[in-house]
Short mmCIF file of C-alpha atoms and ligand atoms in Angstrom, two decimals:
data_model
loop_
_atom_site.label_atom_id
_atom_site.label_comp_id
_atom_site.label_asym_id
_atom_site.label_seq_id
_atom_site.Cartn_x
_atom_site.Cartn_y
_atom_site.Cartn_z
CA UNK A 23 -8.04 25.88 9.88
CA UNK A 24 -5.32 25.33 7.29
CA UNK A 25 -6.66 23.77 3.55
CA UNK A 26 -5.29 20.35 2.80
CA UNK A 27 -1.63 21.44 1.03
CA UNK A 28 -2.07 20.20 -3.15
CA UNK A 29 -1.09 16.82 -4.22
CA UNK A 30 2.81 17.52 -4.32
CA UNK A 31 2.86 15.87 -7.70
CA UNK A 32 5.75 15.70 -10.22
CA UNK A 33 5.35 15.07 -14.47
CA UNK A 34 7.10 12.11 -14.93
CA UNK A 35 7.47 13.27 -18.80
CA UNK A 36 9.21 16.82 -17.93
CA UNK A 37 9.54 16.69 -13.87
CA UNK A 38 7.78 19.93 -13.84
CA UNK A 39 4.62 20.42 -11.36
CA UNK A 40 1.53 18.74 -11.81
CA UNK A 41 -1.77 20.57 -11.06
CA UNK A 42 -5.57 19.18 -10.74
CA UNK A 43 -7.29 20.93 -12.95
CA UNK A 44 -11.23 20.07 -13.75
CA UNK A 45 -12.26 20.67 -16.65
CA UNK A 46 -15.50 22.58 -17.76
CA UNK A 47 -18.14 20.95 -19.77
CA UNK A 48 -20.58 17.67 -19.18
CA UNK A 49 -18.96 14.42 -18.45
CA UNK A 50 -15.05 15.97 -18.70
CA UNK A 51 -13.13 14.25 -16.09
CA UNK A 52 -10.64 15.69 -14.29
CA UNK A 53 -6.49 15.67 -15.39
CA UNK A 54 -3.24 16.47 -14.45
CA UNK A 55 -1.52 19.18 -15.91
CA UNK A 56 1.96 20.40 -15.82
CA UNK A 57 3.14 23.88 -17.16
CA UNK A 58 4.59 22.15 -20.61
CA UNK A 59 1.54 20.90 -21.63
CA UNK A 60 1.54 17.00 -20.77
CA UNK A 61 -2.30 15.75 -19.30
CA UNK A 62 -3.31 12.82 -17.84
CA UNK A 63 -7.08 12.51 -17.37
CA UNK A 64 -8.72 10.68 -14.73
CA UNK A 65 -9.39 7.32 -15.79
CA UNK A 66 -13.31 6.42 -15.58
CA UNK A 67 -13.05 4.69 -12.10
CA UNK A 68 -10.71 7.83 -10.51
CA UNK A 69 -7.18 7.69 -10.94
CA UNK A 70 -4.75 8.65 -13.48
CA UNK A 71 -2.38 6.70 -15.35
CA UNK A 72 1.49 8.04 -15.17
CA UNK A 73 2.98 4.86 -17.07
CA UNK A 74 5.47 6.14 -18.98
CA UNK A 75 7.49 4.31 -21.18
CA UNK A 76 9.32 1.13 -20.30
CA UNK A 77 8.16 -0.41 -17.29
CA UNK A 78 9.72 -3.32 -15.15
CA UNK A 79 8.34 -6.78 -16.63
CA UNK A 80 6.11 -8.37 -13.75
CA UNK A 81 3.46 -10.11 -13.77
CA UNK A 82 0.92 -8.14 -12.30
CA UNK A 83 -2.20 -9.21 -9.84
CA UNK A 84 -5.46 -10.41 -11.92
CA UNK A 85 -8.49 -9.15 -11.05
CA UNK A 86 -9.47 -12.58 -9.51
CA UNK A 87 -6.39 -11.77 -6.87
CA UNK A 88 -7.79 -7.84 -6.50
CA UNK A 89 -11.21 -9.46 -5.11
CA UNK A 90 -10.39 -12.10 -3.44
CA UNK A 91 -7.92 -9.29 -1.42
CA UNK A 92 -10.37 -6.68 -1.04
CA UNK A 93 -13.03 -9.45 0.24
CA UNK A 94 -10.67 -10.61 2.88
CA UNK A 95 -9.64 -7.20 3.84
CA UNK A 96 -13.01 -5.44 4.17
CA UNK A 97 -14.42 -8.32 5.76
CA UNK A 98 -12.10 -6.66 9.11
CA UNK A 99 -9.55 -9.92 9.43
CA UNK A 100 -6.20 -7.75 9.86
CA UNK A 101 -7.95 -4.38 11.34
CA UNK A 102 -5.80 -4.85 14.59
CA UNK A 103 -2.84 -4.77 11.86
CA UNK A 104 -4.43 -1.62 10.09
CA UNK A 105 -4.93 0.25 13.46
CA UNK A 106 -1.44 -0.33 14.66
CA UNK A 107 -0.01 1.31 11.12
CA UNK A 108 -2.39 4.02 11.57
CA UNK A 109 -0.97 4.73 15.17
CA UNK A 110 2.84 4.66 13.58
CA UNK A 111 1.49 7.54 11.21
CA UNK A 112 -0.69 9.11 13.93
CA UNK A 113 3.02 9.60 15.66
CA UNK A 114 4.16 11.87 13.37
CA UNK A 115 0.99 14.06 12.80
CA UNK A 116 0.21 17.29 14.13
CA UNK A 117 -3.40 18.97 15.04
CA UNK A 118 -4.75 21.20 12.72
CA UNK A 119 -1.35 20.96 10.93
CA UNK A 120 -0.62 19.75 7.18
CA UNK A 121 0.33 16.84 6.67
CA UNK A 122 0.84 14.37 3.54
CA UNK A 123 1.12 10.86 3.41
CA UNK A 124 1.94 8.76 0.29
CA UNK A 125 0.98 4.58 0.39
CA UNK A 126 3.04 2.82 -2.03
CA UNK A 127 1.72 -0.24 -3.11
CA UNK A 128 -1.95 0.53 -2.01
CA UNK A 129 -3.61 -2.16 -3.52
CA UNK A 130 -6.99 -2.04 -2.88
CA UNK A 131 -6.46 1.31 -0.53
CA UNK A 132 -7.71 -1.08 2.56
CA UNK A 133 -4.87 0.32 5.09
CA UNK A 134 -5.16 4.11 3.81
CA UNK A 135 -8.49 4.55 4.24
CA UNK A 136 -8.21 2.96 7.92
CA UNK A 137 -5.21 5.65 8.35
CA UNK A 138 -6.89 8.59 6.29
CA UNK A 139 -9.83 8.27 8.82
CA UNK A 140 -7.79 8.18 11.52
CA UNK A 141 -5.68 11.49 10.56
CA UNK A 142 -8.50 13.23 9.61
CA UNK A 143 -9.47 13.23 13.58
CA UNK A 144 -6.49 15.59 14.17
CA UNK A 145 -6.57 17.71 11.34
CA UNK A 146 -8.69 18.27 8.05
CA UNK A 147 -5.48 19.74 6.24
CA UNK A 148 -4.76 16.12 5.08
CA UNK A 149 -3.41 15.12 1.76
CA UNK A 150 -2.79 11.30 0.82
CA UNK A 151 -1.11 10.14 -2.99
CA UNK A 152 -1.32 5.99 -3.35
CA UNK A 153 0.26 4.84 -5.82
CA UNK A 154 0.30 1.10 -7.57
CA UNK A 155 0.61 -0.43 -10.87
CA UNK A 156 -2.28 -2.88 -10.82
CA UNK A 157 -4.98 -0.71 -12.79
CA UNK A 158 -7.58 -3.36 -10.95
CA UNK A 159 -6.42 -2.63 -7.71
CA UNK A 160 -6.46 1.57 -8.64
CA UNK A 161 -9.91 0.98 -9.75
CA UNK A 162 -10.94 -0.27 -6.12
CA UNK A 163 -8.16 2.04 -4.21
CA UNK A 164 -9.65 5.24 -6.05
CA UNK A 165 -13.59 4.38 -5.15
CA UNK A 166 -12.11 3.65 -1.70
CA UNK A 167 -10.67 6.78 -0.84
CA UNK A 168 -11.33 9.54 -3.12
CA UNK A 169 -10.11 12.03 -1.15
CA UNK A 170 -6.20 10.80 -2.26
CA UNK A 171 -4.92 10.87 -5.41
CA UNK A 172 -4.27 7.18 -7.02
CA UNK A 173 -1.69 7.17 -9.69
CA UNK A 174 -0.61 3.97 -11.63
CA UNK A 175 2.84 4.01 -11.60
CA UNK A 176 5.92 1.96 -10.94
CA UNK A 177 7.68 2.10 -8.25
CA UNK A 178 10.77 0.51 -9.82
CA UNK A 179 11.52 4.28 -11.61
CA UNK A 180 11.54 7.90 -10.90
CA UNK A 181 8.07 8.31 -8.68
CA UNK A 182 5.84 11.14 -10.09
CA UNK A 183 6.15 13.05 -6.28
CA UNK A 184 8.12 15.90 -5.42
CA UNK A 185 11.31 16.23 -3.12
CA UNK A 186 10.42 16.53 0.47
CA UNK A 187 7.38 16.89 0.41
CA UNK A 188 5.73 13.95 1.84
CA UNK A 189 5.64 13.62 5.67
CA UNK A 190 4.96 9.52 5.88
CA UNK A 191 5.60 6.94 3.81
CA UNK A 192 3.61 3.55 3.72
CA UNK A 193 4.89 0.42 2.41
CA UNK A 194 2.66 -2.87 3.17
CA UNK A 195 3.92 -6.06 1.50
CA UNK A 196 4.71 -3.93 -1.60
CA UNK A 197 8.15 -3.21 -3.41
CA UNK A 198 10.37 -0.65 -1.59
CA UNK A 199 12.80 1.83 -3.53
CA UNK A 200 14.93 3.02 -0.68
CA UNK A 201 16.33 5.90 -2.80
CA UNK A 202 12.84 7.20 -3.93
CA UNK A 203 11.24 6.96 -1.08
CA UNK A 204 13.95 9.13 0.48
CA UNK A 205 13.85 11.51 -2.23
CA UNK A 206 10.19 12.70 -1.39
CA UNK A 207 10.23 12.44 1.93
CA UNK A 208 10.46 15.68 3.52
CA UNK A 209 13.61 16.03 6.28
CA UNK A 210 11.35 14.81 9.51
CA UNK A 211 9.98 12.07 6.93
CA UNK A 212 9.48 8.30 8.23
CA UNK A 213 9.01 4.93 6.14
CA UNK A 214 6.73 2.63 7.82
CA UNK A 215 7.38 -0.66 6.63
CA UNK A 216 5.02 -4.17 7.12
CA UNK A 217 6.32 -7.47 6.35
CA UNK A 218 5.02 -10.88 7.52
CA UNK A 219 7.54 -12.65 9.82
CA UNK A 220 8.63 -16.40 10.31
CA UNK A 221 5.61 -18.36 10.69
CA UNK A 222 3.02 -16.15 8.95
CA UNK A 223 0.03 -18.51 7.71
CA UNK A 224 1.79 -21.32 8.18
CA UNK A 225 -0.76 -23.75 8.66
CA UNK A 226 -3.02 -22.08 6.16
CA UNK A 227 0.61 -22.39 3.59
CA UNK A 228 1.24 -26.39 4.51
CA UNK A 229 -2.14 -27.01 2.87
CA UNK A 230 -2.88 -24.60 0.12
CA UNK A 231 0.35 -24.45 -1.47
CA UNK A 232 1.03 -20.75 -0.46
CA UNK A 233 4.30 -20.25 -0.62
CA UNK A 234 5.71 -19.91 3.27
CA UNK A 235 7.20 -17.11 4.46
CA UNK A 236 11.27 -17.17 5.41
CA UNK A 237 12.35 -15.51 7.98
CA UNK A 238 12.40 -12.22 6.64
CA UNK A 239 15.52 -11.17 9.08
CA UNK A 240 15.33 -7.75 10.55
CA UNK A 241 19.02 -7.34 9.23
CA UNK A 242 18.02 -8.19 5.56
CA UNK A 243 15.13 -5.54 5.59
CA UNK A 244 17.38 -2.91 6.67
CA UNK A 245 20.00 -3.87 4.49
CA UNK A 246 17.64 -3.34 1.29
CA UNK A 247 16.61 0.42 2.68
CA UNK A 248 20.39 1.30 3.70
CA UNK A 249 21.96 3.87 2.93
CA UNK A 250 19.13 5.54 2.87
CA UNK A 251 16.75 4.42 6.28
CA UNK A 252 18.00 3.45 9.56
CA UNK A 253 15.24 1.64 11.64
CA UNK A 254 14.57 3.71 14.27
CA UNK A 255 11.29 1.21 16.08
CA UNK A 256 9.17 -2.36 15.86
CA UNK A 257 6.29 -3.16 16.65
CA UNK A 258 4.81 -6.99 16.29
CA UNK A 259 1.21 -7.89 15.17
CA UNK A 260 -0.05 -11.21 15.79
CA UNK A 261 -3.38 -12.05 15.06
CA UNK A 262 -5.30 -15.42 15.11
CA UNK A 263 -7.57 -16.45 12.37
CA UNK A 264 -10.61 -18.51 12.57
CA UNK A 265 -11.29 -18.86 8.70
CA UNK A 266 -14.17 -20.56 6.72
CA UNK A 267 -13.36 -22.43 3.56
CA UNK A 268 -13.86 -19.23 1.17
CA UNK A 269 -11.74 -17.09 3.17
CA UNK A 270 -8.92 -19.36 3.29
CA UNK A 271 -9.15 -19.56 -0.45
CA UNK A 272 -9.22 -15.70 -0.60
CA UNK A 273 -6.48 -15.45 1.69
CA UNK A 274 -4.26 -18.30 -0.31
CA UNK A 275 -5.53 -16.53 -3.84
CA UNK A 276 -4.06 -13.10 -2.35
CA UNK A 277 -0.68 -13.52 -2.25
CA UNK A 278 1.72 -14.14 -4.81
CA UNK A 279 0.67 -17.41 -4.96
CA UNK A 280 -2.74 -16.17 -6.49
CA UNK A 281 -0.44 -16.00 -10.01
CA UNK A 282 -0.27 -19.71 -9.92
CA UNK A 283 -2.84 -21.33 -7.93
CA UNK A 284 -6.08 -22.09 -9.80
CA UNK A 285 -9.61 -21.46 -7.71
CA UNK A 286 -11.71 -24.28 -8.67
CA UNK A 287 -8.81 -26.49 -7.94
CA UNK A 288 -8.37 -25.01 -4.51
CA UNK A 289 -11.96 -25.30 -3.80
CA UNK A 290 -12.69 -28.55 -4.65
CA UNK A 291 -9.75 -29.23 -1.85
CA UNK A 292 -10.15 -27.08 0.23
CA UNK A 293 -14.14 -28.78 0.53
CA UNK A 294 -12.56 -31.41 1.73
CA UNK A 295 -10.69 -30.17 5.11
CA UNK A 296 -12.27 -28.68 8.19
CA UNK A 297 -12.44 -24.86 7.98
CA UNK A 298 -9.16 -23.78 10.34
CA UNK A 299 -9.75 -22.14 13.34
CA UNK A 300 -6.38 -21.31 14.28
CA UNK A 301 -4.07 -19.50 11.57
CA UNK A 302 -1.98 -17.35 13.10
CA UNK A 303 -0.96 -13.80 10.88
CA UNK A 304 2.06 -12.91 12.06
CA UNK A 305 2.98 -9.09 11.07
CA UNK A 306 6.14 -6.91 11.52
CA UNK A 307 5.97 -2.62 10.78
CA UNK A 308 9.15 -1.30 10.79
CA UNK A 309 9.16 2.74 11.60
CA UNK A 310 12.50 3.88 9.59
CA UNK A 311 14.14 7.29 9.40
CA UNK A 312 16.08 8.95 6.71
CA UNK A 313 20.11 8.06 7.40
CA UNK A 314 22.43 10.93 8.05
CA UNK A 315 19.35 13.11 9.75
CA UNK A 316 19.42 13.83 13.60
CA UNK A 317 16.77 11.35 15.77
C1 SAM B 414 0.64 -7.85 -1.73
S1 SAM B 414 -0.07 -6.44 -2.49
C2 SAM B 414 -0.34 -5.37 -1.09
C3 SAM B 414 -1.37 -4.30 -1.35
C4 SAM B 414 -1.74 -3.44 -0.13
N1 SAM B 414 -0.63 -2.66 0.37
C5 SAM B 414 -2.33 -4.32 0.94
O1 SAM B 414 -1.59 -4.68 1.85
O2 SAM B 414 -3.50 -4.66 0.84
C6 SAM B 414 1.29 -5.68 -3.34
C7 SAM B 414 0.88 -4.49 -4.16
O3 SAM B 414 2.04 -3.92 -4.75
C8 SAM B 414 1.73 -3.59 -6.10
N2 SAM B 414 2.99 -3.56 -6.89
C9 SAM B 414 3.78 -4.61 -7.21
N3 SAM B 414 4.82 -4.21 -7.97
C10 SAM B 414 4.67 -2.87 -8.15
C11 SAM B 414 5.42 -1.87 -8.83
N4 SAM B 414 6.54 -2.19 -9.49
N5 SAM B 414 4.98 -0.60 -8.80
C12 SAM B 414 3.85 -0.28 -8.12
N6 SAM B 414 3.10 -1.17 -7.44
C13 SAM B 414 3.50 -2.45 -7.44
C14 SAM B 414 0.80 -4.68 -6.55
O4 SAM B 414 0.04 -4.31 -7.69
C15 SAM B 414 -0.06 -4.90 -5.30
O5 SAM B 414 -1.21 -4.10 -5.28
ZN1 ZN B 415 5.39 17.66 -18.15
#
């Protein structure tokens, strides 16, 4: 039985390799090493901060939004959505063969641990990198699957990955760069990509003051991968929601709209309505391949 391949991990200091490395002695956490000398230890909840210098200016997710996500998520509402991503990596994995997978934007790690579980079935030699910028989200991501590496990281610059070595690519309702993602995907690489579609919480948006979603054309998604992806499949994920008051705050508190709703506020309303029994989540993954490579 082959040995999961190492974390094909890149110093985003020097670009030379980065190595685990645990260190001896009582209560020394693990770190990164490369060959020059740069370290990044483990943080306290599990992964390891590669924020380098100037970052993009966001605002990122409070830890308010991190719960109120991981509540909704763990409590099983999407699963049909995290089952039918795990079956668009399942496609492209091989038993008893290596195989790495890299989940950009992991958040709290809620759709690579359904996948991770789901590889592991056909073959232990699995290696999984998630990478986000939201230090609470890592915190959550790391206890969730500690068998992957979670990095802190943007995703706007140079990811800390090496070329070609990463066999799938996950991207759920998280920033995309096209050019990166191509860069450490391996030759028979795919991007799979989930966006909400036309519609998505719509009746859950009219009355929390989500912001609705636009029709997220197929076009415009391909567009902002091109040159570097061509779509090569779709799949659709509808789901229907029957949703007590606190998980249609979670679910409004989420999104980006978390950044400026308030909670009590949205209570206090949201005390006031009948508890919906009929949001529809309407989902869209997108299995790209790299342009310019034979189907
Ligand atoms: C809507 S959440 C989705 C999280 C997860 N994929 C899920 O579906 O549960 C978007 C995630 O992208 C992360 N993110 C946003 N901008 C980022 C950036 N520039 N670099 C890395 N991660 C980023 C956020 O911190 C957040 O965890
Ligand atoms: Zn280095």
């Amino acid at each position: 039985m082959p040995s999961s391949p190492p974390p094909p991990l890149r110093c985003p200091l020097c670009g030379g390799q980065l190595a685990l490395r645990s260190l001896a002695g009582e209560g020394a956490r693990p770190a990164l090493r490369c060959g020059a000398g740069h370290s990044f230890d483990a943080a306290r909840q599990g992964y390891y901060n590669l924020l380098v210098g100037k970052g993009t200016v966001f605002e990122a997710d409070s830890a308010d939004m991190v719960a109120a996500r991981f509540d909704f998520l763990e409590a099983g509402h999407y699963r049909p959505l995290a089952d039918a991503v795990s079956d668009a990596v399942l496609a492209r994995v091989q038993a008893g063969k290596p195989f790495t997978v890299l989940d950009s934007g992991t958040g709290t790690g809620h759709y690579l641990r359904v996948v991770l579980d789901d590889v592991k079935r056909v073959t232990d030699a699995c290696t999984a990198v998630a990478l986000d910028i939201s230090k609470f989200a890592l915190r959550r991501a790391a206890r969730r699957n500690p068998e992957a590496i979670s990095l802190a990281c943007d995703v706007w610059q140079e990811l800390p990955v090496a070329d070609d070595a990463v066999d799938v690519v996950t991207v759920i309702f998280a920033p995309r760069n096209a050019a990166e993602f191509a860069r450490v995907l391996n030759h028979d690489g795919r991007l799979v990509v989930v966006t909400p579609r036309a519609g998505h919480l719509a009746s859950l948006a009219s009355l929390t003051g989500m912001l609705s979603i636009e029709d997220q054309k197929d076009a415009r998604l391909a567009e902002s991968l091109a040159p570097y992806f061509l779509p090569e499949a779709t799949r659709d994920v509808d789901i229907r929601l029957a949703l007590t008051r606190d998980e249609m705050a979670d679910l409004a508190f989420m999104g980006p709209a978390g950044h400026h709703l308030d909670r009590g506020a949205l209570a206090a309303k949201l005390d006031t309505l009948e508890p919906l029994d009929e949001v529809e989540a309407l989902f869209r993954i997108t299995v790209f391949r790299p342009a310019g490579r034979p189907a």
